[in-house]
Short mmCIF file of C-alpha atoms in Angstrom, two decimals:
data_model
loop_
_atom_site.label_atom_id
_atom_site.label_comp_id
_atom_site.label_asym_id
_atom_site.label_seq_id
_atom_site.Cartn_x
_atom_site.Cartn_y
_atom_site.Cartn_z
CA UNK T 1 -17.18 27.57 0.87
CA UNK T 2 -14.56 28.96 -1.52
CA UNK T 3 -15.50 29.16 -5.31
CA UNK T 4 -15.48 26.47 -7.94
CA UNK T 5 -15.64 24.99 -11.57
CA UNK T 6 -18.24 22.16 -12.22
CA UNK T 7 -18.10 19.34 -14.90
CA UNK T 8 -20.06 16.26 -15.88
CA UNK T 9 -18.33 13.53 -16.43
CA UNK T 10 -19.12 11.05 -19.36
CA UNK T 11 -16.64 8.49 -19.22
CA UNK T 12 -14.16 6.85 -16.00
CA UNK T 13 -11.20 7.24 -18.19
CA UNK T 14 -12.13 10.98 -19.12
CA UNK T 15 -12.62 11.63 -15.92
CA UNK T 16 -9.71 10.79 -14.48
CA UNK T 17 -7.93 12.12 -17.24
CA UNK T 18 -9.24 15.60 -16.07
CA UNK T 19 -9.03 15.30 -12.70
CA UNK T 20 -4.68 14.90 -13.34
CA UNK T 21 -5.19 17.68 -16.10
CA UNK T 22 -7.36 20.06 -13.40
CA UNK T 23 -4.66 20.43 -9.94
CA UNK T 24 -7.12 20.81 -7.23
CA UNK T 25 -10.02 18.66 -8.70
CA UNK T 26 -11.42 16.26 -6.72
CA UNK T 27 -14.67 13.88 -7.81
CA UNK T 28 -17.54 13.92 -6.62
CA UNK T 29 -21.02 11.71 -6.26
CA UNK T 30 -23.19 11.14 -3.17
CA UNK T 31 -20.75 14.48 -1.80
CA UNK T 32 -21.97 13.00 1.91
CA UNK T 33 -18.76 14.01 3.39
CA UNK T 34 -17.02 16.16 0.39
CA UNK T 35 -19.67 18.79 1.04
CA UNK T 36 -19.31 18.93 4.54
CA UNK T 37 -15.79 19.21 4.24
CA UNK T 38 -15.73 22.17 1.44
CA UNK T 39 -18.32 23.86 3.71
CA UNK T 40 -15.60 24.23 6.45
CA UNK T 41 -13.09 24.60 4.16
CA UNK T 42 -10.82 21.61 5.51
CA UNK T 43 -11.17 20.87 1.37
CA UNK T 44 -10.87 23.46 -1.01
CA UNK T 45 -10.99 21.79 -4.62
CA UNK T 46 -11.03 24.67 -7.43
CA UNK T 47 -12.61 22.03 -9.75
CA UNK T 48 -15.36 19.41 -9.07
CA UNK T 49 -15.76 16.41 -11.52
CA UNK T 50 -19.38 14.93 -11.24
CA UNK T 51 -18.51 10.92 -12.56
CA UNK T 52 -22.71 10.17 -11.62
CA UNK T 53 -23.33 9.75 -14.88
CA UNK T 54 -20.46 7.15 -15.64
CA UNK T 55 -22.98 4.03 -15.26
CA UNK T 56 -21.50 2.48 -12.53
CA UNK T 57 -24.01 1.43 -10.55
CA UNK T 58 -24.61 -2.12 -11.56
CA UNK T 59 -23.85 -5.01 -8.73
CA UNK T 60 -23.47 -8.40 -11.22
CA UNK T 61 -21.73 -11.90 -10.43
CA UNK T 62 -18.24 -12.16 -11.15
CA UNK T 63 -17.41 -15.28 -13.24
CA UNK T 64 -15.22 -16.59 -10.67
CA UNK T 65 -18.25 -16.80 -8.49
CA UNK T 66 -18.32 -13.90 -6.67
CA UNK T 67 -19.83 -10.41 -6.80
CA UNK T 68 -18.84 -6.92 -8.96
CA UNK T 69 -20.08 -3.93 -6.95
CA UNK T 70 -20.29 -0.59 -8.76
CA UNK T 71 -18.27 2.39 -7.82
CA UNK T 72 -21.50 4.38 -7.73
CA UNK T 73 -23.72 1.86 -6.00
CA UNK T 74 -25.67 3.30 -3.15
CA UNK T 75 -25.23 2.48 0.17
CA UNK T 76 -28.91 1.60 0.75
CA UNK T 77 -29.04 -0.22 -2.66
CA UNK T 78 -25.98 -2.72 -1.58
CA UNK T 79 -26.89 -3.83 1.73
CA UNK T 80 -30.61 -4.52 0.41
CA UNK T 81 -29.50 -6.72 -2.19
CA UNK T 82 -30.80 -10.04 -2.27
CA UNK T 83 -27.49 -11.53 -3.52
CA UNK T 84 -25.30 -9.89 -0.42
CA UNK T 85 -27.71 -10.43 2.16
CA UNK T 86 -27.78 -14.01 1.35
CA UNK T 87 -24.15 -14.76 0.63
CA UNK T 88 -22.25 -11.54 2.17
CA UNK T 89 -24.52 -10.73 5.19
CA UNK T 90 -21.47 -9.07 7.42
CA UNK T 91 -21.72 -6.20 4.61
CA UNK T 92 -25.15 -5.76 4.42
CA UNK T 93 -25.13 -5.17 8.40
CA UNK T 94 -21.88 -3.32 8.27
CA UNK T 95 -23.62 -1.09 6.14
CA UNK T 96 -27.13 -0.58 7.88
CA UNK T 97 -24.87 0.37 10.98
CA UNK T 98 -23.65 2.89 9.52
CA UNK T 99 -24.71 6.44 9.53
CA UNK T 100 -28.40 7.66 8.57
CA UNK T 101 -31.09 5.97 5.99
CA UNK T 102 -31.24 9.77 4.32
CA UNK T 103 -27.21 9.64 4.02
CA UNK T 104 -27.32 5.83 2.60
CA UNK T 105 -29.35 6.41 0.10
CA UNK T 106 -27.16 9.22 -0.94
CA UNK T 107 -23.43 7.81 0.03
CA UNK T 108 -21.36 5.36 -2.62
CA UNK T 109 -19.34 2.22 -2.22
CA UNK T 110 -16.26 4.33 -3.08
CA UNK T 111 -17.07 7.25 -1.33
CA UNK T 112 -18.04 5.06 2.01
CA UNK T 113 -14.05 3.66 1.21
CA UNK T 114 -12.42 7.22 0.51
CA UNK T 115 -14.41 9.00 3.69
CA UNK T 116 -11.93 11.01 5.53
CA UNK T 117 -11.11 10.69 9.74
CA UNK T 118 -14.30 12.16 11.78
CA UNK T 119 -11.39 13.31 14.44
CA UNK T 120 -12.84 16.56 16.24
CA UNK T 121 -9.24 18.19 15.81
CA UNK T 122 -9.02 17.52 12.28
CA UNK T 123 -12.88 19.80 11.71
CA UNK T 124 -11.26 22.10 13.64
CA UNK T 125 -9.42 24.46 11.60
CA UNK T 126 -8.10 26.41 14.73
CA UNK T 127 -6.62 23.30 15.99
CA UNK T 128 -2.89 21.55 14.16
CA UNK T 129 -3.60 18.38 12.18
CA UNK T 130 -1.13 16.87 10.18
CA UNK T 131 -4.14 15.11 8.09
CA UNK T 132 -5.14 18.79 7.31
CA UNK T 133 -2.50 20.37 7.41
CA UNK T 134 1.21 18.81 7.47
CA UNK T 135 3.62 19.05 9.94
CA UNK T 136 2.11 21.46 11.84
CA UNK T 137 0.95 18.99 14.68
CA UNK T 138 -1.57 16.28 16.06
CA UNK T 139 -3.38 18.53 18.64
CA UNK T 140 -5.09 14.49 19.67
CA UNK T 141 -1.74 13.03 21.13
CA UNK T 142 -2.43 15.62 24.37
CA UNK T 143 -6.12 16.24 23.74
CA UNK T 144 -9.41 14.50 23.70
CA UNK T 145 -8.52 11.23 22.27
CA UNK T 146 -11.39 8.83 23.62
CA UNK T 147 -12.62 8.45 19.97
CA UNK T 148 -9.11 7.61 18.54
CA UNK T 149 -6.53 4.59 17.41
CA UNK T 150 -4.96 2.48 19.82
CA UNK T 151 -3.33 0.62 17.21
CA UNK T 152 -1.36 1.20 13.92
CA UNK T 153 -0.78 5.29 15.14
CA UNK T 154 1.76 6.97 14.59
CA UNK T 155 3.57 9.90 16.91
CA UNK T 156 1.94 12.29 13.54
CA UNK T 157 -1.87 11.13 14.10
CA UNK T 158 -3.72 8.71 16.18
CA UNK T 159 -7.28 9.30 13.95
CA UNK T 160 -9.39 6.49 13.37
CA UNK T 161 -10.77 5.49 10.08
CA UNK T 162 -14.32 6.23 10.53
CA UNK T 163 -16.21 3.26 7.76
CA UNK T 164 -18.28 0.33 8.61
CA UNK T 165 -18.34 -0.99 5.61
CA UNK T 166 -14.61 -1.20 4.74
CA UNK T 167 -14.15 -3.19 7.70
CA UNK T 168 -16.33 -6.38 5.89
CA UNK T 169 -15.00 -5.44 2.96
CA UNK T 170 -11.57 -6.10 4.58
CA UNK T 171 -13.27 -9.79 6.16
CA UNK T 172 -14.50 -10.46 2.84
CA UNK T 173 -10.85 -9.96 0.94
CA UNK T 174 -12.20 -7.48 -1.29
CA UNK T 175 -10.62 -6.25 -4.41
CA UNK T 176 -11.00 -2.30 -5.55
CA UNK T 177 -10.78 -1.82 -9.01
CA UNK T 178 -9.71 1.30 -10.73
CA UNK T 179 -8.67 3.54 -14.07
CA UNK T 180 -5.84 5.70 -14.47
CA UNK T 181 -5.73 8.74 -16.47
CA UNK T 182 -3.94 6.48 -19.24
CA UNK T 183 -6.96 4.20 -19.59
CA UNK T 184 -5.01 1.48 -17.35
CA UNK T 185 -6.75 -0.39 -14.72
CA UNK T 186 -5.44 -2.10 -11.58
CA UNK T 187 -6.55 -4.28 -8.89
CA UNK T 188 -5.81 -2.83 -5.17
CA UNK T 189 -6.43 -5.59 -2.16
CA UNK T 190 -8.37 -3.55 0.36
CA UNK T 191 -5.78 -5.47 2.86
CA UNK T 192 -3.37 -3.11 0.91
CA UNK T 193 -5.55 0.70 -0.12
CA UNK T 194 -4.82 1.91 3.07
CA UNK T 195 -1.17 3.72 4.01
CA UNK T 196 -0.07 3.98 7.40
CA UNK T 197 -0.01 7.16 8.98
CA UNK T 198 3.66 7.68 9.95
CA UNK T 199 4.93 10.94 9.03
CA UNK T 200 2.25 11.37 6.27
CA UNK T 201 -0.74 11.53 7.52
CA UNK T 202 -2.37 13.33 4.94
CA UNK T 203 -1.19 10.41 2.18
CA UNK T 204 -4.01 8.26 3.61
CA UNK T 205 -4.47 6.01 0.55
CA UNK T 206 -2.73 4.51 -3.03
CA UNK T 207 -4.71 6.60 -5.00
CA UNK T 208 -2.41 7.71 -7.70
CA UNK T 209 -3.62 11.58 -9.12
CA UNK T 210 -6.52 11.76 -11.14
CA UNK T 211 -7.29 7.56 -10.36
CA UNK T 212 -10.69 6.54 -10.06
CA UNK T 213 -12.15 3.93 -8.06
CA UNK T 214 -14.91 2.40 -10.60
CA UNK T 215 -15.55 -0.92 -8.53
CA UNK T 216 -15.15 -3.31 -6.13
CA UNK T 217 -15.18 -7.14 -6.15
CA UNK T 218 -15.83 -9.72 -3.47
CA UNK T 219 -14.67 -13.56 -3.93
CA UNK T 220 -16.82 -16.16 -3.95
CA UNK T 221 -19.17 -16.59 -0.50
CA UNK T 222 -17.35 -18.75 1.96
CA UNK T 223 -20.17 -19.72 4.00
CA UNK T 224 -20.32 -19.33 7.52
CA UNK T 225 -22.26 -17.31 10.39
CA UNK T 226 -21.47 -13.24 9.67
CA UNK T 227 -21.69 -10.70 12.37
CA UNK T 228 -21.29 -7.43 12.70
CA UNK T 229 -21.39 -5.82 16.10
CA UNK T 230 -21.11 -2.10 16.77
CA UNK T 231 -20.01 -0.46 20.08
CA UNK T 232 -20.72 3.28 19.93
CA UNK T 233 -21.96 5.59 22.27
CA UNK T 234 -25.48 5.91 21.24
CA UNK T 235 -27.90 3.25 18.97
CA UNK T 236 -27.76 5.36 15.74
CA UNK T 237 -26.12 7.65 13.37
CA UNK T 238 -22.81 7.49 15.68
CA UNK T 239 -19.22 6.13 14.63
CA UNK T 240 -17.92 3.08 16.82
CA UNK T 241 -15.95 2.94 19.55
CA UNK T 242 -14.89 -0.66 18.38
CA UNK T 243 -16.65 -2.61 15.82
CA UNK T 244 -15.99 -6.20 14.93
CA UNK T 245 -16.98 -8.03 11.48
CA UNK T 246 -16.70 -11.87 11.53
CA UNK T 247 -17.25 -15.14 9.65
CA UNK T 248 -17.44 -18.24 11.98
CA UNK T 249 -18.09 -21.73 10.92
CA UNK T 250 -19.10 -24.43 12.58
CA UNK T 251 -15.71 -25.96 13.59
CA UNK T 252 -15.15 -22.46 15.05
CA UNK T 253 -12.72 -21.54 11.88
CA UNK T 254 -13.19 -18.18 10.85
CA UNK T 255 -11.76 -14.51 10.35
CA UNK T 256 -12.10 -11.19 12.07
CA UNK T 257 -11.52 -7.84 11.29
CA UNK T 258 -11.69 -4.71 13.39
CA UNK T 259 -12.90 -1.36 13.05
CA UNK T 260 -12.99 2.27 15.73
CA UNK T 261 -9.63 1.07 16.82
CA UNK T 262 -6.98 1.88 13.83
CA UNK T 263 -6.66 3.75 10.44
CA UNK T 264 -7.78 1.76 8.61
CA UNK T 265 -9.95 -1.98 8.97
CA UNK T 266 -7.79 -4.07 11.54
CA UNK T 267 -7.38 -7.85 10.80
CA UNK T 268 -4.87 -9.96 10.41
CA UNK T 269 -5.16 -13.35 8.65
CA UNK T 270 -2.84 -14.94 11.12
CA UNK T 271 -4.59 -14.44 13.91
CA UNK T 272 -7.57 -15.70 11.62
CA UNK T 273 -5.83 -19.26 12.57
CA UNK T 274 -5.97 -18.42 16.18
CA UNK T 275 -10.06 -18.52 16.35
CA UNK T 276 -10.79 -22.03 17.25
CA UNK T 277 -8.27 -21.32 20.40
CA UNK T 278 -11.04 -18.57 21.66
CA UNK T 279 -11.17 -14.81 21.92
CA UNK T 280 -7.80 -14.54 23.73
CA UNK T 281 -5.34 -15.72 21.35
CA UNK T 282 -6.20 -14.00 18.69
CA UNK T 283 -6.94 -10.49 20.83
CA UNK T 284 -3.61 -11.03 21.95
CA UNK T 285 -2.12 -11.37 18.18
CA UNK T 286 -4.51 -8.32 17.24
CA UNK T 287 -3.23 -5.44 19.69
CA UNK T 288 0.06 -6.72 20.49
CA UNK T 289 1.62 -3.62 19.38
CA UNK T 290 -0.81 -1.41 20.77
CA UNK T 291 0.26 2.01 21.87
CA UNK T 292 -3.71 3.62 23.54
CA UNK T 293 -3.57 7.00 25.64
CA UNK T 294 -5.07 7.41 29.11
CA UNK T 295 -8.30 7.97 28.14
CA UNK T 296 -8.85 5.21 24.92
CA UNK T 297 -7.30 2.15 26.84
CA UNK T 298 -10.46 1.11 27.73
CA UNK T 299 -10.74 -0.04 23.95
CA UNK T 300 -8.49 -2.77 24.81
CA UNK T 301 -10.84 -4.29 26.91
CA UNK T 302 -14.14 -3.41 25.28
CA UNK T 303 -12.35 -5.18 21.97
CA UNK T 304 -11.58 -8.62 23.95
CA UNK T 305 -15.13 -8.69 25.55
CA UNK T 306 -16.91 -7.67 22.17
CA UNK T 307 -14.81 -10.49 20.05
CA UNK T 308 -15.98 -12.83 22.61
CA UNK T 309 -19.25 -12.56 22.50
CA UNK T 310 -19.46 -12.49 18.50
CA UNK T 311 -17.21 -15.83 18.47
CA UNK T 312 -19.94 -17.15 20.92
CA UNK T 313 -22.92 -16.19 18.83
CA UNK T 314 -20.91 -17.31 16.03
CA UNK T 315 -20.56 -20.79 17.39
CA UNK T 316 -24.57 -21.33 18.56
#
């Protein structure tokens, strides 16, 4: 791990104000995946900018109904509460699949959002990455890509974005709210906080410099049946092959997002419309453009048979 300067933070807007003062800062809180990263030195911040002590680790009700989740807010903390296991249970089970109870009770609502690709290629810093390092390469296009997108890749990076939770925080419409190092805050649509990888991989968010993520928001509950189902290689602590997050009603209305199978949480509200029609329709609308390799097509049909069986526990 290369060498560097520590701060406390004591305020969000100070804090981003030094992290766009400080080139090579980065912020820091649970550190679940920063650390792991610095230890291999895939990140090499000269500056780190502790923001645990900004108090934001409150989940209240929004006035409009629905729920304000703290930047800082646990993992463990947000799927146990009483208020989003009753009215936003696809989160709270997003979240318990996802990685260990030591690494939940550690890991943050906008770290869980900001973790970077698990790709074997891009850990490996004999191997090209354009996510690590750009334009020199995506050694996954003619490796070992079983693990990796078959949708939304580009010919720079076929990675997968590797959180549970973003993908029912994508179902649920949720908004990410932020500070700028001029004090300003914005509102980013999750639908819209992720870029495409084209020929910038390494761009993998909005995220101006020095911004910081100091909540997120969910709309009012819409009701419903929520599932999460996780298709991974072994029962725990592994990342999914394909995931699906869902809302059904009774009348079979509903929405759907993916997850293992893109950079970032896969839905699209069209083929929301599509659900009373069956599984089909709307896996046909969801991976129409989909591009897999030899060895991840099999995602294709492990994501039709795993959307059919949640829209059939979904309807009873």
């Amino acid at each position: 791990m290369k060498a560097f300067t520590y701060e406390r933070a004591t305020t969000p807007g100070s804090a981003a104000a030094h992290a766009l003062n400080t080139p090579g800062a980065k912020f820091i809180a649970g550190g679940t995946n920063l650390l792991d990263l610095m230890k291999l030195e895939i990140e090499t911040p000269v500056h780190l900018i502790d923001v645990n002590g900004l108090g934001l680790d409150e989940i209240t009700p929004t006035p409009e109904g629905g729920l304000r989740i703290g930047a800082l807010v646990r993992n463990t903390d947000l799927a146990a509460h009483p208020l989003v296991r009753r009215d936003y249970g696809v989160l709270s089970r997003a979240l318990l699949a996802g990685a260990s109870g030591q690494l939940r009770n550690r890991a943050t609502t906008a770290g869980n959002l900001l973790q970077r690709t698990r790709c074997p290629y891009f850990y490996d810093t004999n191997q090209p990455c354009n996510k690590r390092r750009p334009g020199s390469g995506c050694a996954a296009l003619s490796g070992f890509s079983r693990q990796h997108a078959v949708v939304g890749a580009s010919e720079a990076c076929i990675a997968t974005h590797p959180s549970d939770m973003a993908v029912a925080m994508r179902l649920l419409d949720a908004q990410i709210e932020t500070v700028n190092p001029q004090g300003e805050t914005r509102q980013i649509p999750v639908a819209a906080f992720y870029r495409a990888p084209q020929q910038t991989p390494h761009l993998e968010n909005v995220l101006q410099t020095g911004e910081l993520i100091t909540s997120v928001t969910l709309p009012s509950p819409c009701g419903g049946t929520h599932i999460y189902r996780k298709v991974r290689d072994r029962a725990s602590y592994a990342f999914a092959l394909v995931s699906v997050a869902a809302i059904i009603h009774p009348d079979g209305t509903g929405r759907v997002a993916f997850g293992g199978v893109a950079h970032k949480p896969w839905r699209m509200e069209e083929a929301d419309t599509l659900l009373p029609q069956g599984a089909q329709p709307v896996y046909d609308h969801l991976f129409a453009s989909a591009t897999p390799t030899a060895e991840n097509a099999f995602k294709l049909t492990l994501a039709k048979r795993t959307l059919a069986s949640v829209i059939a526990e979904g309807r009873g």
